[in-house]
Structure formats: structure tokens, C-alpha cells
Amino acid sequence: MYLSFFCFISCKNKNQDYYIIKSKLAKDASEYEIKIDSIKIPVKQGYANTYFTYTQYSEHNVDYLLGYNPNTLSIDIFDLTNRLLYRQLSLVGKKLSLKNLDKKDLDKSRSIVDISIINFDSILLNYSNDRLIVIDTNLNKKKDISMDSISNKNNFFGKILSYSHEFKMFFFNGKLIFNPIYSNFNWDRKMPAFASFDINAGRLAFLPISYSDYLYKIKGNAGFLTSIVTSEHQKSGILTYSYLYESNIYQYDPKRATITCYGATPLKGKNLADSVSYTKGEDPKKWVTHHIENTQFFNVMYDKYRHIYYRFSLRNITQKDGKYFNSILDKPLILMIFNEKFEVINEIELPKYKYSPNTWFITKEGLFISPNHRKNKFVDPLHLRFDIIKIDKVNSNEKI
């Protein structure tokens, strides 16, 4: 079951930081300009105004957002194109009866942790990394698959999982991608970190992608920042992924059997998380401090309409004198925009305390991001709001 890593990895670096490649500026970077529009969709009382577990779907030239609403225990579907609530799917109705869901969405053993979609006849819900449930908009249950049964039937000694805000499940070359977690994992041997699941045949296979060299070097001691981050916004035939703990961006090409590493270093802040360990009896806030004092790099998204990539990150900040003045909510949010060679088009530090991390996606209109940061005092409870970041060529009548 464990594939040998046959891929050629073109990730060489001569800088003093052995593990990090420096980013390059695109030659035509000055030809791009950025504009920001805003939209709002009326919502009724009880609806969420921010969705952390969601997916995006387009059909018949209409863009939709499907978000899990723990307040109402439902999947809320919004028509983004026409700015209206399209439908609400109750998960506690007679047909599904998921009565054990946590309304606070804090207990992930009782939550919808991820959503994906093929079409409105096949909406995939990852319930607590325990069951993969496929429904339609009439709440008919098309499939109900035990995640453990997938592992057992394929003789995999471990578990497959996904989380909407980190390792998001998505379809790649017709297979559903998960993150395999091993019962016998150790940091002395590289193991596949991507598993592809054929949902019709029930077969599980592994892609020749592991955690990066740096995480193996420090034996996984990156605190809360050990995750691989993925996006459903992928370039056809090429799988792009990255890690919370380092600035590099990676692409896997299955046809060429190659993994290519690109530099994506921001202008300010750390590019690599410090190693951190925890010994029994130590203050557990040590990991919290590490989380705050290191940069956190989010998923890399491909914009198929403009042929560019986006990546957000939270810049590191310092907790002075060891006192807890700062939290993760105080970290600056940075957006980097790349061309298809991962040369930097622009890097923007977004307004502090405005945007909600992990709530962003792409449509033909542009890059959507939620302006509902938890410290934003101007959150509107009666509307679902998004800012739309739009990239255009200067003096061009066509969008890129």
C-alpha cells in the first residue's frame, strides 16, 4: 500500500535557509491593478454570516456557495450571481436525522467538517471524519460510507480525513483526495500524505506526496502548524498544495511523475516555522505562543478565469515578555498573487481586524473574502457579505 516516492522533486535552494526558495517578481507585475467590490445577500435571523465549512459550485453560468450552518444544523445554499438565498437543507430532518450535531461547532466528533460537490444531485458531506454522506437537494441520501470501512476494505492501517479549512477534500482526476493518517507513522520514513478515493469502485490509492523535508528534519515538531493545506480550486491535471509551516508551494504532475517546488516568500515575516517540542508538565500555552509567533501559510488557489494563483497567510507577531497580550486574531493577513510560474504579481497587507481567515473562494467575478473578522465591530447580522478582489490588466479591455 505504501508507494515508493519515484517523483523527481525539483526543489533546490542555495540560500542560507536550506529549505526555503526565495520568490521572484513577475516582469509584468506593474501591468496589473487590483480593485475591490462588495456584495451583500439578505439573510434571516438564525442564519450564519460567516461560513468556515463550505464549498463553491458553478452551474449554468450561476455561482453558488454551499456552507454548513451550525446554528440551524443545515447546509445553506446561496446564489452569488443573483445575490439571494437559494435553498436551505436541514440535516436534522426525517430523511437524514443527524441529531448528534454540535450547534457550537466546537466538537468536531459531532460536526460537518468538510463539504464537496459534484452537482446538486451529489453533495458530499464529511461527518466528523467518520462518515462520507452523499445527498441531493431533496435530502435523499445517495450514499453513506463509513470512513473506517474505506481503510479496512483497502487494507490501510490508518484513517483518511479532511478538514474544510486545511486539508480540504476535492476531486482530482476524477478521484476524491483525502489526507491519510497512519496508525504506525514515524518521522524516520517518508509516507504518502495524499490518498485518492474512487467513490464508485471503493478503491483507495496513494499519491507519491509526503510532508516536506523540513518537517521530517524536525520530527514533526511544528506545534499546531504541521498540516498540509489544499484547495478545491486546482489547475486541470496539476495538483497544487503547500504547508502551514513553510512558504514554499508545490505542484504534483502525475503525467510526468514530478513534484516541483516554487519559492513564495513574503516581503516581511518568517518563511519557516520554528521547531517546538512539548514535554509532559510544560505549560500547554507554549504551543499557542508558537502559533502566534510564526507565520501561517494557507491554501494556494488557482483562478481558472484569470490564470493566476492566490495565497493568504497570517504574518508572525511577538508576544512581549512572555505575557499573552496578543492572540491569533491580531496577526496581519497577507495576500500574495502569482502568475502561473509562481512569480509574484502583487503582495498586499489587508486591513487589520476586517477579514475572516479561511473564508475565501473564487468565481468568475473574482476572489471572494468574508469581511467578518471576529474583532470586526461592524459585522452586519442581517446580511451575508463578501468583498470581491478583482485583478485586471492596466489599459486592457479584457480581464486576465
Short mmCIF file of C-alpha atoms in Angstrom, two decimals:
data_model
loop_
_atom_site.label_atom_id
_atom_site.label_comp_id
_atom_site.label_asym_id
_atom_site.label_seq_id
_atom_site.Cartn_x
_atom_site.Cartn_y
_atom_site.Cartn_z
CA MET A 1 0.00 0.00 0.00
CA TYR A 2 2.92 2.33 0.56
CA LEU A 3 4.19 3.79 -2.67
CA SER A 4 7.86 4.46 -3.16
CA PHE A 5 8.49 8.12 -3.88
CA PHE A 6 9.55 7.89 -7.51
CA CYS A 7 8.87 11.53 -8.30
CA PHE A 8 11.69 13.83 -9.25
CA ILE A 9 11.49 16.77 -6.86
CA SER A 10 12.96 19.96 -8.37
CA CYS A 11 13.34 21.93 -5.16
CA LYS A 12 16.91 23.18 -4.93
CA ASN A 13 17.99 26.17 -2.91
CA LYS A 14 21.38 27.85 -2.44
CA ASN A 15 20.22 30.43 0.09
CA GLN A 16 21.34 30.28 3.73
CA ASP A 17 17.95 28.90 4.66
CA TYR A 18 18.33 25.49 3.08
CA TYR A 19 14.64 24.63 2.99
CA ILE A 20 13.18 27.84 1.54
CA ILE A 21 13.24 29.11 -2.04
CA LYS A 22 13.04 32.87 -2.49
CA SER A 23 10.19 34.26 -4.58
CA LYS A 24 10.71 36.12 -7.84
CA LEU A 25 8.90 39.21 -9.05
CA ALA A 26 6.96 38.88 -12.31
CA LYS A 27 8.40 41.10 -15.05
CA ASP A 28 4.94 42.40 -15.95
CA ALA A 29 3.82 42.89 -12.34
CA SER A 30 3.29 46.62 -12.91
CA GLU A 31 0.72 45.89 -15.63
CA TYR A 32 -1.82 44.55 -13.14
CA GLU A 33 -4.21 46.51 -11.00
CA ILE A 34 -6.48 45.45 -8.17
CA LYS A 35 -9.99 46.64 -7.41
CA ILE A 36 -12.32 45.64 -4.60
CA ASP A 37 -16.10 45.41 -4.90
CA SER A 38 -18.56 44.37 -2.21
CA ILE A 39 -21.80 42.39 -2.24
CA LYS A 40 -24.42 41.58 0.37
CA ILE A 41 -27.16 38.94 0.46
CA PRO A 42 -30.08 39.29 2.89
CA VAL A 43 -30.33 36.51 5.46
CA LYS A 44 -32.98 35.71 8.05
CA GLN A 45 -32.38 35.59 11.77
CA GLY A 46 -30.53 32.44 12.74
CA TYR A 47 -28.53 32.20 9.55
CA ALA A 48 -24.75 32.43 9.71
CA ASN A 49 -22.95 35.49 8.37
CA THR A 50 -19.65 33.63 8.09
CA TYR A 51 -19.12 30.08 6.86
CA PHE A 52 -15.95 28.19 7.82
CA THR A 53 -17.03 24.85 6.32
CA TYR A 54 -18.12 25.40 2.75
CA THR A 55 -17.68 24.65 -0.94
CA GLN A 56 -18.23 26.62 -4.13
CA TYR A 57 -20.07 25.38 -7.24
CA SER A 58 -20.98 26.78 -10.67
CA GLU A 59 -23.79 25.62 -12.95
CA HIS A 60 -25.50 27.21 -15.96
CA ASN A 61 -23.37 30.36 -15.54
CA VAL A 62 -24.55 30.81 -11.95
CA ASP A 63 -22.15 30.67 -8.99
CA TYR A 64 -23.24 29.09 -5.70
CA LEU A 65 -21.86 28.92 -2.18
CA LEU A 66 -22.76 25.91 -0.01
CA GLY A 67 -21.98 26.49 3.64
CA TYR A 68 -22.54 24.46 6.80
CA ASN A 69 -24.59 26.46 9.30
CA PRO A 70 -24.18 25.04 12.85
CA ASN A 71 -26.79 27.49 14.18
CA THR A 72 -29.58 25.83 12.19
CA LEU A 73 -27.81 22.49 11.54
CA SER A 74 -28.24 22.97 7.81
CA ILE A 75 -26.45 23.37 4.52
CA ASP A 76 -27.24 26.89 3.29
CA ILE A 77 -27.02 27.40 -0.47
CA PHE A 78 -26.56 30.94 -1.78
CA ASP A 79 -26.90 32.14 -5.36
CA LEU A 80 -23.93 34.50 -5.54
CA THR A 81 -24.68 35.65 -9.06
CA ASN A 82 -28.18 36.88 -8.27
CA ARG A 83 -27.37 37.76 -4.63
CA LEU A 84 -30.00 35.64 -2.93
CA LEU A 85 -30.52 32.67 -0.64
CA TYR A 86 -31.24 29.74 -2.93
CA ARG A 87 -32.10 26.94 -0.52
CA GLN A 88 -31.58 25.59 2.98
CA LEU A 89 -31.07 21.86 3.51
CA SER A 90 -31.90 20.73 7.05
CA LEU A 91 -29.60 17.95 8.25
CA VAL A 92 -31.90 17.04 11.14
CA GLY A 93 -34.96 16.35 9.02
CA LYS A 94 -36.64 12.95 8.88
CA LYS A 95 -34.59 11.80 5.88
CA LEU A 96 -31.12 12.39 7.34
CA SER A 97 -31.67 12.76 11.08
CA LEU A 98 -28.14 13.77 12.05
CA LYS A 99 -29.38 14.56 15.54
CA ASN A 100 -25.99 14.47 17.24
CA LEU A 101 -24.58 17.60 15.58
CA ASP A 102 -22.91 20.18 17.81
CA LYS A 103 -24.57 23.60 17.40
CA LYS A 104 -21.44 25.39 18.65
CA ASP A 105 -19.35 23.55 16.03
CA LEU A 106 -16.56 23.07 18.56
CA ASP A 107 -16.75 19.29 18.94
CA LYS A 108 -15.52 18.02 15.57
CA SER A 109 -16.57 14.50 16.51
CA ARG A 110 -20.15 15.80 16.11
CA SER A 111 -19.82 18.18 13.18
CA ILE A 112 -19.78 18.52 9.41
CA VAL A 113 -16.06 19.04 8.96
CA ASP A 114 -15.95 19.32 5.17
CA ILE A 115 -18.18 19.70 2.10
CA SER A 116 -17.58 18.94 -1.55
CA ILE A 117 -19.90 18.75 -4.55
CA ILE A 118 -20.17 17.01 -7.92
CA ASN A 119 -23.52 18.59 -8.75
CA PHE A 120 -26.80 19.27 -6.93
CA ASP A 121 -27.61 15.56 -7.15
CA SER A 122 -24.36 14.67 -5.37
CA ILE A 123 -23.35 16.86 -2.44
CA LEU A 124 -20.66 15.23 -0.28
CA LEU A 125 -20.68 15.76 3.50
CA ASN A 126 -17.82 14.62 5.69
CA TYR A 127 -19.48 13.93 9.03
CA SER A 128 -16.85 14.02 11.79
CA ASN A 129 -14.31 12.17 9.62
CA ASP A 130 -16.44 9.16 10.45
CA ARG A 131 -18.91 9.00 7.55
CA LEU A 132 -18.95 10.26 3.98
CA ILE A 133 -22.58 11.05 3.15
CA VAL A 134 -23.78 11.88 -0.37
CA ILE A 135 -27.12 13.72 -0.63
CA ASP A 136 -29.10 15.69 -3.18
CA THR A 137 -31.02 18.93 -2.67
CA ASN A 138 -34.17 16.93 -1.85
CA LEU A 139 -32.28 15.43 1.11
CA ASN A 140 -32.24 11.97 -0.42
CA LYS A 141 -29.28 10.01 0.89
CA LYS A 142 -27.47 8.59 -2.15
CA LYS A 143 -24.55 7.03 -0.25
CA ASP A 144 -23.49 6.64 3.37
CA ILE A 145 -19.93 5.34 3.58
CA SER A 146 -18.04 4.60 6.77
CA MET A 147 -14.59 6.21 6.57
CA ASP A 148 -13.18 3.30 8.57
CA SER A 149 -14.67 0.84 6.10
CA ILE A 150 -12.72 2.54 3.29
CA SER A 151 -9.50 1.88 5.19
CA ASN A 152 -10.46 -1.68 6.15
CA LYS A 153 -11.53 -2.73 2.66
CA ASN A 154 -8.26 -1.41 1.23
CA ASN A 155 -6.05 -2.92 3.94
CA PHE A 156 -4.91 0.50 5.09
CA PHE A 157 -3.80 0.60 8.70
CA GLY A 158 -4.87 4.11 9.49
CA LYS A 159 -7.60 6.63 8.77
CA ILE A 160 -8.40 9.08 5.98
CA LEU A 161 -9.67 12.53 6.80
CA SER A 162 -10.19 16.09 5.60
CA TYR A 163 -10.99 19.50 7.06
CA SER A 164 -12.54 22.35 5.11
CA HIS A 165 -10.05 24.94 6.35
CA GLU A 166 -6.87 22.85 5.99
CA PHE A 167 -6.70 19.60 4.03
CA LYS A 168 -9.89 20.06 2.04
CA MET A 169 -11.29 17.08 0.16
CA PHE A 170 -11.53 17.76 -3.55
CA PHE A 171 -11.74 15.88 -6.83
CA PHE A 172 -8.51 15.41 -8.76
CA ASN A 173 -8.56 13.38 -12.00
CA GLY A 174 -11.95 12.01 -11.02
CA LYS A 175 -10.89 10.78 -7.56
CA LEU A 176 -11.66 12.28 -4.16
CA ILE A 177 -8.50 13.38 -2.33
CA PHE A 178 -8.02 12.78 1.41
CA ASN A 179 -5.21 13.02 3.94
CA PRO A 180 -4.16 9.57 5.25
CA ILE A 181 -3.22 9.33 8.93
CA TYR A 182 -1.20 6.26 9.86
CA SER A 183 -1.52 4.17 12.99
CA ASN A 184 2.20 3.32 12.77
CA PHE A 185 3.56 6.67 11.50
CA ASN A 186 7.09 7.74 12.39
CA TRP A 187 9.40 10.51 11.21
CA ASP A 188 12.19 8.18 10.07
CA ARG A 189 10.45 7.10 6.89
CA LYS A 190 8.60 9.18 4.32
CA MET A 191 4.99 8.14 3.88
CA PRO A 192 2.33 9.29 1.36
CA ALA A 193 0.29 12.22 2.68
CA PHE A 194 -2.35 12.16 -0.10
CA ALA A 195 -4.85 9.37 -0.71
CA SER A 196 -7.21 9.23 -3.70
CA PHE A 197 -10.56 7.50 -3.31
CA ASP A 198 -12.62 6.14 -6.19
CA ILE A 199 -16.06 6.76 -4.74
CA ASN A 200 -17.79 4.40 -7.20
CA ALA A 201 -15.37 1.47 -7.06
CA GLY A 202 -14.47 1.97 -3.39
CA ARG A 203 -10.74 1.77 -4.14
CA LEU A 204 -8.15 3.73 -2.20
CA ALA A 205 -4.75 4.60 -3.68
CA PHE A 206 -1.87 6.78 -2.57
CA LEU A 207 -0.12 9.64 -4.33
CA PRO A 208 3.69 9.96 -4.05
CA ILE A 209 3.49 13.15 -1.95
CA SER A 210 4.76 13.38 1.61
CA TYR A 211 5.31 16.11 4.16
CA SER A 212 8.27 18.31 3.25
CA ASP A 213 11.89 17.69 4.18
CA TYR A 214 11.84 20.34 6.89
CA LEU A 215 9.06 18.70 8.89
CA TYR A 216 10.93 15.39 8.75
CA LYS A 217 14.09 17.17 9.85
CA ILE A 218 12.38 18.49 12.99
CA LYS A 219 10.49 15.20 13.55
CA GLY A 220 7.11 16.87 13.11
CA ASN A 221 7.69 19.37 15.92
CA ALA A 222 5.89 22.34 14.38
CA GLY A 223 3.18 22.65 17.03
CA PHE A 224 -0.23 23.47 15.57
CA LEU A 225 1.35 24.19 12.16
CA THR A 226 2.01 20.66 10.91
CA SER A 227 -0.83 20.50 8.36
CA ILE A 228 -0.82 20.21 4.59
CA VAL A 229 -3.17 22.79 3.08
CA THR A 230 -5.14 22.18 -0.11
CA SER A 231 -7.83 23.85 -2.18
CA GLU A 232 -10.62 22.72 -4.47
CA HIS A 233 -9.51 25.47 -6.90
CA GLN A 234 -6.99 23.45 -8.91
CA LYS A 235 -5.49 23.79 -12.36
CA SER A 236 -6.62 20.89 -14.56
CA GLY A 237 -4.24 17.95 -14.34
CA ILE A 238 -1.90 19.62 -11.83
CA LEU A 239 -2.24 19.25 -8.07
CA THR A 240 -1.06 22.30 -6.12
CA TYR A 241 -0.51 22.08 -2.37
CA SER A 242 1.51 23.68 0.42
CA TYR A 243 2.12 23.51 4.17
CA LEU A 244 1.08 25.69 7.09
CA TYR A 245 4.66 25.80 8.35
CA GLU A 246 6.63 26.96 5.27
CA SER A 247 6.33 29.44 2.40
CA ASN A 248 7.20 27.05 -0.46
CA ILE A 249 4.47 26.00 -2.89
CA TYR A 250 4.47 22.55 -4.52
CA GLN A 251 2.91 21.05 -7.65
CA TYR A 252 2.46 17.39 -8.47
CA ASP A 253 2.23 16.41 -12.16
CA PRO A 254 1.08 12.77 -12.40
CA LYS A 255 1.75 12.51 -16.14
CA ARG A 256 5.41 13.48 -15.76
CA ALA A 257 5.76 11.90 -12.32
CA THR A 258 7.29 15.11 -10.98
CA ILE A 259 6.93 17.35 -7.97
CA THR A 260 8.10 20.92 -8.48
CA CYS A 261 8.80 23.31 -5.63
CA TYR A 262 8.37 27.08 -6.07
CA GLY A 263 9.50 29.98 -3.92
CA ALA A 264 6.76 32.14 -2.43
CA THR A 265 8.45 34.17 0.29
CA PRO A 266 6.57 37.26 1.54
CA LEU A 267 8.38 40.57 1.92
CA LYS A 268 8.10 40.52 5.72
CA GLY A 269 7.93 37.87 8.39
CA LYS A 270 9.14 34.32 8.83
CA ASN A 271 9.19 31.85 5.96
CA LEU A 272 9.60 28.74 8.08
CA ALA A 273 8.06 27.84 11.44
CA ASP A 274 10.46 27.34 14.32
CA SER A 275 10.71 23.89 15.80
CA VAL A 276 8.81 23.46 19.05
CA SER A 277 8.51 20.48 21.35
CA TYR A 278 6.31 19.71 24.30
CA THR A 279 7.33 17.77 27.38
CA LYS A 280 4.85 16.48 29.90
CA GLY A 281 4.41 19.03 32.64
CA GLU A 282 5.23 22.07 30.48
CA ASP A 283 2.76 24.93 30.06
CA PRO A 284 0.50 23.94 27.10
CA LYS A 285 0.35 27.63 26.17
CA LYS A 286 3.82 27.08 24.73
CA TRP A 287 2.18 25.80 21.53
CA VAL A 288 -0.25 28.72 21.50
CA THR A 289 2.68 31.14 21.71
CA HIS A 290 4.44 29.26 18.91
CA HIS A 291 1.28 29.54 16.78
CA ILE A 292 1.21 33.31 17.27
CA GLU A 293 4.94 33.89 16.81
CA ASN A 294 5.21 32.04 13.48
CA THR A 295 3.72 32.73 10.06
CA GLN A 296 0.80 30.55 8.99
CA PHE A 297 0.55 29.87 5.23
CA PHE A 298 -2.89 28.97 3.88
CA ASN A 299 -4.06 27.10 0.78
CA VAL A 300 -2.99 28.03 -2.74
CA MET A 301 -5.94 28.65 -5.08
CA TYR A 302 -5.89 28.63 -8.87
CA ASP A 303 -8.07 31.19 -10.64
CA LYS A 304 -9.00 29.49 -13.91
CA TYR A 305 -10.69 32.64 -15.19
CA ARG A 306 -7.55 34.77 -14.94
CA HIS A 307 -4.82 32.10 -14.96
CA ILE A 308 -3.26 33.27 -11.71
CA TYR A 309 -2.81 31.92 -8.17
CA TYR A 310 -3.67 33.36 -4.76
CA ARG A 311 -2.37 32.55 -1.30
CA PHE A 312 -3.23 34.11 2.04
CA SER A 313 -1.02 33.95 5.13
CA LEU A 314 -1.04 35.25 8.69
CA ARG A 315 2.23 37.04 9.50
CA ASN A 316 4.03 36.22 12.73
CA ILE A 317 3.84 38.63 15.67
CA THR A 318 5.61 38.69 19.03
CA GLN A 319 4.26 38.09 22.50
CA LYS A 320 6.32 40.52 24.58
CA ASP A 321 7.95 39.38 27.81
CA GLY A 322 6.14 36.05 27.60
CA LYS A 323 2.81 37.64 28.51
CA TYR A 324 -0.26 36.89 26.45
CA PHE A 325 -1.02 40.33 25.05
CA ASN A 326 -1.58 39.02 21.53
CA SER A 327 -3.68 36.24 20.04
CA ILE A 328 -4.02 34.60 16.65
CA LEU A 329 -6.70 37.22 15.88
CA ASP A 330 -4.09 40.00 15.99
CA LYS A 331 -1.93 38.62 13.17
CA PRO A 332 -1.84 40.62 9.90
CA LEU A 333 -3.49 38.89 6.91
CA ILE A 334 -1.36 38.91 3.76
CA LEU A 335 -2.47 38.14 0.20
CA MET A 336 0.09 37.13 -2.43
CA ILE A 337 -0.88 36.91 -6.11
CA PHE A 338 1.23 34.85 -8.53
CA ASN A 339 1.34 34.13 -12.24
CA GLU A 340 1.40 30.53 -13.47
CA LYS A 341 5.16 30.39 -12.90
CA PHE A 342 4.61 31.47 -9.29
CA GLU A 343 6.31 34.77 -9.91
CA VAL A 344 4.88 37.46 -7.66
CA ILE A 345 2.38 39.85 -9.23
CA ASN A 346 1.47 41.61 -6.02
CA GLU A 347 1.63 41.29 -2.25
CA ILE A 348 -0.95 43.08 -0.12
CA GLU A 349 -1.30 43.50 3.62
CA LEU A 350 -5.05 43.60 4.19
CA PRO A 351 -6.74 45.90 6.74
CA LYS A 352 -6.38 44.61 10.27
CA TYR A 353 -9.40 43.06 12.02
CA LYS A 354 -11.52 43.15 8.86
CA TYR A 355 -11.30 39.82 7.05
CA SER A 356 -12.08 36.37 8.39
CA PRO A 357 -9.28 33.86 7.74
CA ASN A 358 -10.27 30.65 5.93
CA THR A 359 -13.40 32.05 4.30
CA TRP A 360 -12.42 32.70 0.69
CA PHE A 361 -13.09 31.20 -2.74
CA ILE A 362 -13.04 32.05 -6.46
CA THR A 363 -15.80 32.66 -9.01
CA LYS A 364 -15.82 34.30 -12.43
CA GLU A 365 -16.29 37.62 -10.61
CA GLY A 366 -13.06 37.36 -8.68
CA LEU A 367 -11.65 36.34 -5.31
CA PHE A 368 -14.35 36.38 -2.61
CA ILE A 369 -13.34 37.01 1.02
CA SER A 370 -15.52 37.44 4.10
CA PRO A 371 -15.20 40.82 5.90
CA ASN A 372 -16.44 39.30 9.17
CA HIS A 373 -13.32 39.09 11.31
CA ARG A 374 -14.16 38.17 14.91
CA LYS A 375 -12.82 41.55 16.05
CA ASN A 376 -14.67 43.48 13.34
CA LYS A 377 -17.17 45.72 15.17
CA PHE A 378 -19.17 46.39 12.02
CA VAL A 379 -20.46 42.89 11.24
CA ASP A 380 -23.98 43.02 9.79
CA PRO A 381 -26.10 40.15 11.22
CA LEU A 382 -28.82 40.55 8.57
CA HIS A 383 -26.61 40.10 5.50
CA LEU A 384 -24.07 37.67 4.17
CA ARG A 385 -21.32 39.97 2.95
CA PHE A 386 -18.26 39.47 0.77
CA ASP A 387 -15.60 41.69 -0.66
CA ILE A 388 -14.52 40.66 -4.17
CA ILE A 389 -10.89 41.23 -5.12
CA LYS A 390 -10.65 41.74 -8.88
CA ILE A 391 -7.45 41.62 -10.93
CA ASP A 392 -7.26 43.48 -14.25
CA LYS A 393 -4.61 44.36 -16.77
CA VAL A 394 -3.87 48.08 -16.89
CA ASN A 395 -5.06 49.67 -20.14
CA SER A 396 -6.66 46.42 -21.22
CA ASN A 397 -10.31 45.90 -22.12
CA GLU A 398 -10.12 42.24 -21.13
CA LYS A 399 -9.68 40.67 -17.74
CA ILE A 400 -6.77 38.36 -17.45
#
